[in-house]
Coordinates of C-alpha atoms in Angstrom, one line a residue:
Chain D
M1 CA 22.2 -18.9 -20.6
A2 CA 24.0 -19.9 -17.5
E3 CA 24.2 -23.5 -15.4
P4 CA 21.9 -22.7 -12.0
D5 CA 24.9 -23.4 -9.4
D6 CA 23.3 -24.0 -6.0
G7 CA 23.4 -21.2 -3.9
G8 CA 24.8 -18.8 -6.9
A9 CA 21.6 -17.5 -8.4
L10 CA 20.1 -14.2 -6.7
I11 CA 16.3 -15.1 -7.6
E12 CA 15.8 -19.0 -8.3
L13 CA 12.3 -20.3 -9.0
V14 CA 11.5 -23.7 -9.5
G15 CA 7.5 -24.9 -10.4
L16 CA 6.2 -21.9 -9.0
E17 CA 2.2 -21.6 -8.8
K18 CA -0.5 -19.1 -7.7
V19 CA -3.7 -20.1 -7.4
F20 CA -6.7 -18.1 -6.6
E21 CA -10.0 -19.3 -5.2
V22 CA -12.4 -16.9 -7.2
R23 CA -16.3 -16.5 -5.9
R24 CA -18.3 -16.0 -9.3
R25 CA -22.0 -15.7 -9.0
V26 CA -24.0 -17.6 -11.6
G27 CA -27.8 -17.7 -11.3
R28 CA -29.4 -14.8 -8.3
L29 CA -27.9 -16.9 -5.5
R30 CA -25.7 -19.2 -6.0
R31 CA -21.8 -18.5 -6.1
A32 CA -19.4 -21.3 -8.0
R33 CA -16.1 -21.5 -6.1
E34 CA -13.3 -21.6 -9.3
S35 CA -9.6 -22.1 -8.9
V36 CA -7.3 -19.5 -11.4
R37 CA -4.0 -20.6 -11.9
A38 CA -2.6 -17.0 -12.0
V39 CA 0.8 -18.2 -12.1
D40 CA 0.9 -21.8 -13.6
G41 CA 4.6 -23.8 -12.8
I42 CA 7.0 -21.2 -13.6
S43 CA 11.1 -21.6 -13.2
F44 CA 13.9 -19.4 -13.8
T45 CA 17.2 -17.7 -12.5
V46 CA 18.5 -14.4 -12.6
E47 CA 22.2 -14.3 -11.7
R48 CA 23.7 -11.6 -9.9
G49 CA 24.0 -8.3 -12.2
E50 CA 21.6 -9.3 -14.7
M51 CA 19.4 -6.9 -16.4
V52 CA 15.9 -8.7 -17.2
G53 CA 12.9 -7.5 -18.6
Y54 CA 9.9 -9.4 -17.5
I55 CA 6.8 -8.7 -20.2
G56 CA 3.4 -9.9 -21.6
P57 CA 0.0 -9.2 -21.0
N58 CA -2.4 -7.2 -18.8
G59 CA -3.5 -9.8 -16.6
A60 CA -0.8 -12.5 -17.5
G61 CA 0.6 -13.2 -14.0
K62 CA 3.5 -10.6 -14.2
S63 CA 2.5 -8.7 -11.1
T64 CA 1.8 -11.8 -9.5
T65 CA 5.1 -13.3 -9.9
I66 CA 7.0 -10.1 -9.1
K67 CA 4.3 -10.0 -5.7
M68 CA 5.7 -13.2 -4.8
L69 CA 9.4 -12.2 -5.8
T70 CA 9.0 -9.4 -2.9
G71 CA 7.5 -11.3 -0.4
I72 CA 4.0 -9.6 -0.9
L73 CA 2.1 -12.7 -1.6
T74 CA 2.8 -16.3 -0.6
P75 CA 3.4 -18.7 -3.2
S76 CA 0.5 -22.2 -3.5
G77 CA 3.5 -24.3 -4.5
G78 CA 6.7 -24.8 -6.1
R79 CA 10.0 -23.1 -4.4
L80 CA 11.0 -20.0 -4.7
R81 CA 14.6 -18.0 -3.1
V82 CA 15.4 -14.7 -3.2
A83 CA 19.2 -13.7 -2.0
G84 CA 19.0 -16.7 -0.1
L85 CA 15.7 -16.1 1.7
D86 CA 12.4 -17.5 1.5
P87 CA 10.4 -14.4 0.5
A88 CA 6.9 -15.0 2.2
R89 CA 8.5 -16.3 5.4
E90 CA 11.3 -13.6 5.7
R91 CA 9.1 -10.8 4.1
T92 CA 10.8 -8.2 6.5
R93 CA 14.6 -9.3 6.3
L94 CA 13.9 -9.6 2.6
A95 CA 12.9 -6.0 2.3
R96 CA 16.6 -5.0 3.3
R97 CA 17.6 -6.3 0.8
I98 CA 15.5 -5.4 -2.0
G99 CA 14.1 -2.1 -3.7
V100 CA 10.8 -1.9 -5.1
V101 CA 9.4 1.1 -7.6
F102 CA 5.7 0.9 -8.5
G103 CA 5.1 2.8 -12.0
Q104 CA 2.2 4.5 -11.2
R105 CA 2.0 4.9 -7.6
T106 CA 4.5 6.8 -5.8
T107 CA 5.6 5.9 -2.0
L108 CA 6.9 9.4 -1.6
W109 CA 5.2 11.8 0.8
W110 CA 2.8 14.5 -1.0
D111 CA 2.8 17.5 1.0
L112 CA 6.4 17.2 2.2
P113 CA 9.9 18.2 0.1
L114 CA 11.6 15.5 -1.8
R115 CA 14.5 15.0 0.8
D116 CA 12.1 14.3 4.3
S117 CA 10.9 11.2 2.3
Y118 CA 14.4 9.5 2.1
G119 CA 15.1 11.0 5.4
L120 CA 12.7 8.4 6.1
V121 CA 13.6 5.8 4.3
R122 CA 17.0 6.6 6.4
R123 CA 15.6 5.8 9.8
M124 CA 13.5 3.2 8.5
Y125 CA 16.2 0.8 6.9
R126 CA 18.2 1.9 9.7
V127 CA 21.1 2.7 7.1
E128 CA 24.5 4.6 8.1
E129 CA 24.1 8.1 8.2
A130 CA 28.0 7.9 5.6
R131 CA 26.4 5.3 3.6
F132 CA 23.2 7.4 2.7
R133 CA 25.1 10.4 2.0
R134 CA 27.6 8.8 -0.6
N135 CA 24.0 7.0 -2.2
L136 CA 22.0 9.9 -1.7
G137 CA 24.7 12.3 -3.4
R138 CA 25.0 9.3 -6.0
C139 CA 21.5 9.2 -6.9
V140 CA 20.8 13.1 -7.1
E141 CA 24.0 13.9 -9.4
L142 CA 23.2 11.0 -11.5
L143 CA 18.9 11.2 -11.4
D144 CA 19.6 15.2 -11.8
L145 CA 17.3 15.7 -8.7
G146 CA 19.5 18.8 -6.8
A147 CA 17.0 21.3 -7.7
L148 CA 14.3 18.9 -6.3
L149 CA 15.4 18.1 -3.0
D150 CA 13.4 20.6 -1.2
V151 CA 10.1 21.2 -3.2
P152 CA 7.1 19.6 -2.0
V153 CA 6.3 16.0 -4.0
R154 CA 2.9 17.9 -5.0
Q155 CA 4.6 20.2 -7.3
L156 CA 7.1 17.6 -9.4
S157 CA 5.7 16.3 -12.7
L158 CA 5.5 12.8 -13.4
G159 CA 9.0 12.5 -14.8
Q160 CA 10.8 14.0 -11.3
R161 CA 8.6 12.2 -9.6
M162 CA 9.6 9.0 -10.8
R163 CA 13.2 10.0 -10.6
G164 CA 12.5 10.4 -7.0
D165 CA 10.5 7.1 -6.5
I166 CA 14.0 5.2 -8.2
A167 CA 16.5 7.2 -5.4
A168 CA 14.0 6.1 -2.6
A169 CA 14.1 2.4 -3.3
L170 CA 18.5 2.5 -4.1
L171 CA 19.1 4.4 -0.5
H172 CA 19.4 1.3 1.3
D173 CA 21.8 -0.4 -1.0
P174 CA 19.1 -3.2 -2.4
D175 CA 20.3 -6.4 -4.3
V176 CA 17.8 -6.5 -6.6
L177 CA 15.6 -3.6 -7.9
Y178 CA 11.9 -4.3 -8.6
L179 CA 10.5 -2.0 -11.5
D180 CA 6.9 -1.9 -12.4
E181 CA 6.5 0.1 -15.5
P182 CA 9.3 3.0 -15.0
T183 CA 8.6 4.8 -17.9
I184 CA 4.7 4.7 -18.1
G185 CA 3.6 8.4 -18.9
L186 CA 6.6 9.9 -19.2
D187 CA 8.3 12.3 -22.0
V188 CA 11.1 11.4 -24.0
I189 CA 13.8 13.6 -22.2
S190 CA 12.2 11.3 -18.9
K191 CA 12.7 8.3 -20.5
A192 CA 15.7 9.0 -21.7
K193 CA 17.3 10.2 -17.9
V194 CA 16.0 7.3 -16.2
R195 CA 16.8 4.4 -18.9
G196 CA 20.7 5.8 -18.4
F197 CA 20.4 5.6 -14.8
L198 CA 19.3 2.2 -14.8
R199 CA 22.3 1.5 -17.4
D200 CA 24.5 3.3 -15.2
L201 CA 23.2 1.4 -11.9
N202 CA 23.5 -2.5 -13.3
A203 CA 27.4 -1.7 -15.0
E204 CA 28.9 0.3 -12.1
R205 CA 26.6 -1.0 -8.7
G206 CA 26.0 -4.4 -10.5
T207 CA 22.5 -4.0 -9.0
T208 CA 20.3 -6.8 -10.5
V209 CA 17.6 -5.1 -12.4
L210 CA 14.3 -7.3 -12.9
L211 CA 11.5 -4.7 -14.8
T212 CA 7.8 -5.2 -16.4
T213 CA 7.1 -2.9 -19.0
H214 CA 5.1 -2.5 -21.9
D215 CA 7.6 -0.6 -23.5
L216 CA 9.6 -2.4 -26.1
T217 CA 12.6 0.2 -26.2
D218 CA 12.7 0.0 -22.3
I219 CA 13.8 -3.9 -23.3
E220 CA 16.2 -2.7 -26.2
Q221 CA 17.8 -0.4 -24.8
L222 CA 18.3 -1.9 -21.1
C223 CA 18.1 -5.7 -20.9
R224 CA 20.0 -8.6 -22.4
R225 CA 17.4 -10.8 -21.7
V226 CA 13.9 -10.8 -21.4
M227 CA 11.1 -13.3 -20.3
V228 CA 7.4 -13.2 -21.6
I229 CA 4.8 -14.8 -19.3
D230 CA 1.3 -15.5 -20.5
H231 CA -1.7 -17.5 -19.1
G232 CA 0.7 -17.9 -15.9
Q233 CA 3.6 -19.3 -18.0
L234 CA 6.7 -18.4 -19.1
M235 CA 6.7 -18.3 -23.0
Y236 CA 10.0 -17.4 -23.8
D237 CA 13.0 -17.3 -22.4
G238 CA 15.9 -15.4 -24.4
P239 CA 17.6 -12.2 -26.0
L240 CA 14.8 -9.9 -27.5
S241 CA 16.1 -10.6 -31.0
G242 CA 15.0 -14.1 -30.4
L243 CA 11.6 -13.1 -29.4
H244 CA 11.3 -10.9 -32.7
E245 CA 13.0 -14.0 -34.6
I246 CA 10.0 -16.4 -33.1
G247 CA 7.1 -13.5 -33.4
E248 CA 8.3 -12.7 -37.2
S249 CA 7.6 -9.0 -35.6
E250 CA 7.5 -6.4 -38.5
R251 CA 8.0 -2.9 -38.0
T252 CA 6.2 -0.3 -40.2
L253 CA 7.4 2.3 -42.1
V254 CA 4.7 5.0 -42.3
V255 CA 5.3 7.2 -45.8
D256 CA 3.8 10.5 -46.9
L257 CA 3.7 10.7 -50.7
E258 CA 3.2 13.9 -52.8
R259 CA -0.1 12.6 -53.7
E260 CA -2.7 9.7 -53.6
L261 CA -1.1 6.7 -55.5
P262 CA -1.8 2.9 -55.9
P263 CA -0.4 0.8 -53.4
I264 CA 3.8 1.3 -53.6
E265 CA 5.3 -1.9 -54.6
V266 CA 8.5 -2.2 -53.1
E267 CA 10.9 -5.1 -53.0
G268 CA 11.4 -6.5 -48.9
A269 CA 8.0 -5.0 -47.4
R270 CA 4.5 -4.5 -47.8
T271 CA 1.7 -2.2 -48.3
V272 CA -0.2 -3.0 -45.8
R273 CA -2.5 0.3 -45.4
V274 CA -3.6 3.5 -47.6
E275 CA -4.8 6.3 -46.7
G276 CA -4.9 9.0 -49.2
P277 CA -1.4 10.2 -49.6
R278 CA -0.6 8.4 -46.7
Q279 CA 0.4 4.5 -47.1
W280 CA 2.1 1.7 -44.6
L281 CA 4.6 -0.8 -45.3
A282 CA 5.3 -3.7 -43.1
F283 CA 8.6 -5.4 -43.4
P284 CA 10.4 -7.4 -41.1
A285 CA 12.2 -6.3 -37.7
A286 CA 15.3 -7.7 -37.8
A287 CA 16.1 -6.0 -41.2
S288 CA 17.4 -2.6 -42.0
A289 CA 15.1 -0.1 -42.6
A290 CA 17.5 2.1 -44.8
P291 CA 17.5 0.4 -48.2
L292 CA 14.0 -0.1 -47.7
V293 CA 13.7 3.8 -47.2
A294 CA 15.9 4.5 -50.7
R295 CA 13.7 2.2 -52.5
V296 CA 10.8 4.1 -51.9
A297 CA 12.4 7.0 -52.4
E298 CA 14.0 6.2 -55.8
G299 CA 10.5 5.3 -57.2
Y300 CA 8.2 7.6 -55.7
P301 CA 7.5 11.4 -54.7
L302 CA 7.9 11.1 -51.3
V303 CA 7.4 14.0 -48.6
D304 CA 7.5 12.4 -45.4
L305 CA 7.9 9.4 -43.4
S306 CA 8.4 7.4 -40.3
L307 CA 9.6 4.3 -38.5
R308 CA 7.0 2.6 -36.2
E309 CA 8.4 -0.1 -33.9
P310 CA 6.6 -3.0 -33.0
D311 CA 4.6 -3.4 -29.9
I312 CA 4.9 -6.0 -27.6
E313 CA 1.2 -7.3 -27.9
D314 CA 1.7 -7.8 -31.5
V315 CA 4.9 -9.4 -30.9
I316 CA 3.5 -12.0 -28.7
A317 CA 0.1 -12.3 -30.1
R318 CA 2.0 -13.4 -33.6
M319 CA 3.9 -15.3 -31.3
Y320 CA 0.9 -17.6 -30.4
A321 CA -0.3 -17.8 -33.9
L322 CA 2.9 -19.4 -34.4
G323 CA 2.2 -21.7 -31.7
A324 CA 6.0 -20.6 -30.4
T325 CA 6.7 -22.1 -27.1
G326 CA 9.6 -21.5 -25.1
G327 CA 13.2 -20.4 -26.2
E328 CA 15.9 -21.3 -25.0
G329 CA 16.6 -22.0 -21.1
V330 CA 13.0 -23.2 -20.4
G331 CA 11.8 -26.5 -19.8
Chain T
M1 CA 7.1 -4.7 19.1
V2 CA 9.4 -2.4 20.4
E3 CA 10.5 -1.9 16.8
G4 CA 6.9 -1.4 15.7
I5 CA 6.7 1.7 18.4
R6 CA 9.7 2.8 16.5
I7 CA 8.2 2.6 13.0
Y8 CA 4.9 3.6 14.2
G9 CA 6.7 7.3 15.6
L10 CA 8.3 7.6 12.2
I11 CA 5.7 7.7 10.1
A12 CA 3.1 9.6 12.3
A13 CA 5.7 12.4 13.1
M14 CA 5.8 12.3 9.1
W15 CA 2.3 13.2 9.2
V16 CA 2.3 16.1 11.7
R17 CA 4.9 17.6 9.7
S18 CA 2.6 17.0 6.4
L19 CA -0.4 18.4 8.3
M20 CA 1.9 21.8 9.1
A21 CA 2.2 22.5 5.7
Y22 CA -1.5 23.3 6.3
R23 CA -1.7 25.2 9.5
L24 CA -4.7 27.3 9.6
S25 CA -6.4 23.9 8.6
F26 CA -4.9 21.9 11.1
A27 CA -6.1 24.5 14.0
L28 CA -9.6 24.4 12.7
T29 CA -10.3 20.5 12.2
T30 CA -8.6 20.4 15.4
L31 CA -11.0 22.9 16.8
G32 CA -13.8 21.2 14.8
S33 CA -12.9 17.9 16.5
A34 CA -13.2 19.4 20.3
A35 CA -16.5 21.0 19.1
G36 CA -17.8 17.6 17.4
S37 CA -17.8 16.1 20.9
F38 CA -18.7 18.9 22.8
L39 CA -22.2 18.9 21.0
D40 CA -22.7 16.1 22.6
Y41 CA -21.8 16.6 26.0
V42 CA -23.9 19.7 25.2
A43 CA -26.8 17.4 24.8
I44 CA -26.6 16.2 28.4
L45 CA -26.5 19.8 29.8
I46 CA -29.5 20.4 27.8
M47 CA -31.3 17.4 29.2
F48 CA -30.1 18.2 32.8
A49 CA -32.1 21.7 32.6
H50 CA -35.0 19.6 32.4
V51 CA -34.5 16.9 34.9
E52 CA -32.4 16.6 38.0
A53 CA -31.4 13.2 37.3
L54 CA -31.1 10.8 35.1
G55 CA -31.7 7.4 35.5
G56 CA -30.7 8.2 39.1
F57 CA -27.5 9.8 38.2
S58 CA -26.6 13.6 38.3
V59 CA -25.3 15.5 36.5
A60 CA -21.8 15.4 37.8
E61 CA -21.9 11.9 37.6
V62 CA -23.4 11.5 33.8
A63 CA -20.3 14.0 33.5
L64 CA -17.6 11.4 34.8
L65 CA -19.4 8.5 32.8
Y66 CA -18.8 11.2 29.9
A67 CA -15.4 12.3 30.2
T68 CA -14.0 8.7 31.1
T69 CA -15.3 7.1 28.0
S70 CA -14.1 10.1 25.6
V71 CA -10.3 10.5 27.1
S72 CA -10.7 6.3 26.2
L73 CA -12.0 6.3 23.0
G74 CA -10.1 9.9 21.7
L75 CA -6.7 7.8 22.9
A76 CA -7.5 5.1 20.7
E77 CA -8.7 7.2 18.2
L78 CA -5.6 9.1 18.4
L79 CA -3.5 6.0 18.1
L80 CA -5.1 3.5 16.3
G81 CA -8.3 5.0 14.2
N82 CA -6.5 5.3 11.2
L83 CA -7.1 1.7 10.7
S84 CA -10.4 2.6 9.1
G85 CA -8.4 3.8 6.2
L86 CA -6.8 0.2 5.2
G87 CA -9.8 -0.8 2.6
R88 CA -9.2 2.1 0.6
R89 CA -5.7 0.9 0.6
I90 CA -6.8 -2.8 0.0
R91 CA -8.8 -1.1 -2.3
D92 CA -6.2 0.7 -5.0
G93 CA -3.4 -1.6 -4.4
T94 CA -1.8 0.7 -2.1
L95 CA -1.3 -1.7 1.2
D96 CA 1.5 -3.9 -1.3
A97 CA 4.2 -0.8 -0.6
L98 CA 4.1 -0.8 2.6
L99 CA 4.7 -4.6 2.2
V100 CA 7.7 -4.1 0.5
R101 CA 9.5 -2.0 3.8
P102 CA 11.3 -4.1 6.6
A103 CA 8.8 -2.5 9.0
P104 CA 5.9 -4.5 10.6
L105 CA 2.7 -4.1 8.8
F106 CA 0.5 -3.0 11.9
A107 CA 2.6 -0.1 13.0
Q108 CA 2.2 1.0 9.6
V109 CA -1.3 0.7 8.6
A110 CA -2.0 2.0 12.4
A111 CA 0.2 5.2 11.6
D112 CA -1.2 5.6 8.3
R113 CA -2.5 9.6 7.8
F114 CA -2.3 10.4 11.3
Q115 CA -4.4 12.7 12.6
L116 CA -2.7 14.9 15.6
R117 CA -6.3 16.9 15.2
R118 CA -7.8 14.0 17.0
I119 CA -6.6 15.2 20.5
G120 CA -9.4 17.8 20.2
R121 CA -11.6 14.9 21.5
I122 CA -9.0 13.9 24.3
G123 CA -8.3 17.3 25.8
Q124 CA -12.4 18.2 25.4
G125 CA -12.8 14.7 27.8
L126 CA -10.3 16.0 29.8
G127 CA -11.7 19.3 30.4
V128 CA -15.4 17.1 31.2
L129 CA -13.2 15.3 33.3
V130 CA -11.5 17.8 35.7
W131 CA -14.9 19.7 36.1
A132 CA -17.1 16.5 37.2
V133 CA -14.3 15.2 40.1
T134 CA -14.5 18.5 41.6
R135 CA -18.3 18.5 41.4
L136 CA -18.3 15.2 42.7
D137 CA -18.6 14.4 46.7
L138 CA -16.0 12.2 46.4
D139 CA -12.9 11.5 49.0
W140 CA -10.5 11.2 46.3
T141 CA -8.1 8.2 47.9
V142 CA -5.1 7.2 46.1
G143 CA -7.2 4.0 45.7
R144 CA -10.2 6.1 44.0
V145 CA -7.2 8.0 41.4
L146 CA -5.5 4.9 40.6
L147 CA -9.1 3.6 39.8
L148 CA -10.2 6.3 37.6
V149 CA -6.4 6.4 35.8
T150 CA -6.7 2.5 35.0
T151 CA -10.0 2.6 33.7
V152 CA -9.3 5.4 31.1
V153 CA -6.1 3.4 30.0
A154 CA -7.9 0.1 30.3
G155 CA -11.1 1.6 28.4
A156 CA -8.4 3.4 25.6
A157 CA -6.9 -0.4 25.4
I158 CA -10.9 -2.1 24.6
F159 CA -11.4 0.5 22.2
C160 CA -7.7 -0.3 20.7
G161 CA -8.6 -4.1 20.5
I162 CA -12.2 -3.2 19.0
Y163 CA -10.3 -0.8 16.5
T164 CA -8.1 -3.7 15.7
A165 CA -10.4 -6.3 15.1
G166 CA -12.0 -3.7 12.6
G167 CA -9.0 -3.3 10.7
A168 CA -8.7 -7.3 10.2
F169 CA -12.6 -7.0 9.3
Q170 CA -11.5 -4.6 6.6
F171 CA -9.4 -7.0 4.8
V172 CA -12.5 -9.5 4.3
A173 CA -14.9 -6.5 3.3
Q174 CA -13.5 -3.7 2.4
D175 CA -16.1 -0.9 3.2
A176 CA -16.3 -2.5 6.8
A177 CA -15.3 0.3 8.3
E178 CA -18.6 1.6 9.5
V179 CA -19.2 -1.7 11.4
Q180 CA -16.4 -0.7 13.4
S181 CA -17.2 2.9 13.8
S182 CA -20.7 1.5 15.2
F183 CA -18.4 -0.2 18.6
T184 CA -16.4 2.7 19.0
Y185 CA -18.4 6.0 17.7
G186 CA -21.6 4.0 18.6
G187 CA -20.3 2.3 21.5
N188 CA -18.7 5.9 23.2
T189 CA -22.6 7.5 23.2
L190 CA -24.1 4.6 24.6
L191 CA -21.5 5.0 27.3
Q192 CA -22.1 8.6 27.8
Y193 CA -25.4 7.9 30.1
P194 CA -25.9 5.9 32.9
P195 CA -26.6 1.9 32.3
T196 CA -29.8 2.4 34.2
I197 CA -31.4 4.1 31.5
F198 CA -30.7 1.4 28.9
A199 CA -32.9 -2.2 28.8
R200 CA -31.4 -5.1 30.9
E201 CA -30.7 -7.1 27.5
L202 CA -28.6 -4.6 25.8
V203 CA -26.6 -3.8 28.9
R204 CA -26.0 -7.8 29.5
G205 CA -25.0 -7.6 25.4
V206 CA -22.6 -4.7 26.1
T207 CA -21.0 -6.6 29.8
F208 CA -21.0 -10.3 27.9
V209 CA -20.7 -10.0 24.3
V210 CA -19.0 -6.9 23.1
P211 CA -17.6 -5.6 26.9
L212 CA -18.0 -2.0 26.1
A213 CA -19.4 -1.9 30.1
F214 CA -16.3 -2.6 31.3
V215 CA -14.6 1.0 29.3
N216 CA -16.4 2.7 32.0
W217 CA -19.8 1.4 33.4
L218 CA -18.5 -1.3 35.8
P219 CA -15.5 0.5 37.1
T220 CA -17.2 4.3 37.2
L221 CA -20.2 2.2 39.2
R222 CA -17.9 1.4 42.0
L223 CA -15.9 4.6 42.1
L224 CA -19.6 6.6 42.6
G225 CA -20.2 3.9 45.1
R226 CA -22.9 2.3 43.5
D227 CA -24.2 -1.0 42.1
D228 CA -24.8 -1.9 38.6
P229 CA -27.9 -3.3 37.5
L230 CA -27.2 -6.8 36.8
G231 CA -25.8 -7.4 40.1
L232 CA -23.0 -8.5 39.2
P233 CA -20.0 -9.6 42.3
G234 CA -18.1 -6.5 43.2
W235 CA -14.8 -7.5 41.7
V236 CA -16.1 -7.8 38.3
D237 CA -15.5 -3.8 38.5
F238 CA -11.8 -4.1 38.5
M239 CA -11.6 -6.7 35.8
S240 CA -11.2 -3.9 33.0
P241 CA -7.8 -4.2 32.5
V242 CA -7.8 -8.2 32.4
V243 CA -10.7 -7.5 29.7
A244 CA -8.7 -4.9 27.8
A245 CA -6.0 -7.8 27.6
V246 CA -8.2 -10.2 26.1
V247 CA -10.0 -7.8 23.6
C248 CA -6.3 -6.9 22.8
G249 CA -5.3 -10.7 22.5
I250 CA -8.3 -11.7 20.2
G251 CA -7.7 -7.9 18.2
A252 CA -4.6 -9.4 17.6
L253 CA -5.1 -12.6 16.2
L254 CA -7.8 -11.7 14.6
W255 CA -5.1 -8.9 12.4
R256 CA -2.7 -12.2 12.0
A257 CA -5.0 -14.3 10.7
A258 CA -6.1 -11.6 8.0
V259 CA -2.8 -10.5 7.0
R260 CA -2.2 -14.0 6.3
S261 CA -5.1 -14.4 4.4
Y262 CA -4.5 -11.5 2.4
R263 CA -1.1 -12.5 1.5
S264 CA -2.3 -16.0 0.1
T265 CA -5.3 -14.7 -1.2
G266 CA -4.1 -10.5 -2.7
S267 CA -7.5 -8.9 -1.7

């Protein structure tokens, strides 16, 4: 990881904290006050042009961090700078520098053509006409929105709407784009389109992207760097491959045989489940599946097979079990 | 402030355009809004079919009370009535989407789901106002006209202050819109009738605690050349703009405190 040089990093967090006071009922009338440390001393820096995956189980503190980065929430402690600004104090100034896409909640105008939502963005952000046309033209081309501009948003599919939302967040040329679950609920083709677009955006415009996701494929295809947060703390900060190594995560080969057979015994994998002619073989995520498939096909009557990637929850759970704390660059 | 008004205009215009996707529905709900408030007026007319005067007030005088509060509430409702939807936005988390825009939050929430059909109440109130003015045997001097206009505007501002305070309260209790309604719609119903028919304690309450009496009672009584039932000094009748400024000021302070608290607690 690069050394953070003063003022160079686009996003800089030092010991960021967010403590919520929660009132909980105990007994009939009594209420106890309790402090919940949603974000418990997180430090990291993100350089201009980076594309970072921010992952963790639900309730880990992901969205609380994003809310502080975008200026929605005021931190309880620590230091935070985004694009040289203090997000909580300079929220509206920061808003001009960032784009935010909330995965499941659209900010587009339901009953109006997509085009109208973009018109509002232009006026609200005071984007010059020429720059607006250029940005919209690029988004329309790359996100394949041309045929959709005059369609009321309520008639768009989920994938079309997500592409529309991403375009809306980029018309004012933000330095940073925050995406909250940008591919959730999308079909395979829409997912591929969204990922391709984000990759191009990052490569061509140098837009810094920070995304939260439950889909490891998003991270694999987009992010060189991944941060894992749980219980309000940064558990890992480094490349995805490192996460697999630490978590010793496994992929699963699902094999359909011609008939019911005793558990398959091959080198480099162990059979974890047998259900009729179908068997599940676990093998290290870092290993290649090809030799394993060859070995199985050699010794068994193979009908069909499929491969399952480890999901993030599993990787993190295993990381815990191993007591791993932190990767490179985490204090 | 200027930016706030600009943003309000932008968002309200978007809602009007959204609405025009359903023109017939818009026409019907506007009529419905006017008819709904007109029913209150019908109730008053029915009462006067049986009595000559209500609390010593003639039908034209009550109509003037009815009209002034209707127009004031109608204006405030059109401008800020949408604040009652704030609780829903806080509950489902969509308020956060407004906080990441480079625009004042108040303007965005106030213009949210802007309902043009609310001009129905204003139009109906103005109709009754014209009728009352022509029926009243008053000499419409410049001073009286000015007082009438000031009354309606200051009354609208008082209701705006109440809407703002109600909006702030929804940060604390997300379903508090009902409490706000009891002051706005409830207050409106109260102010349609002469203060003389209510208990003194109630009149005192809406004069000194929640200053609804300044929306129309006190200035309209002056207009009609009557004394107020509390026997307050004469200059009090002209204090509506001052009271409106104070109510709006309190509303603004509550709003700021509520937003600050929301941004530190998250809900």
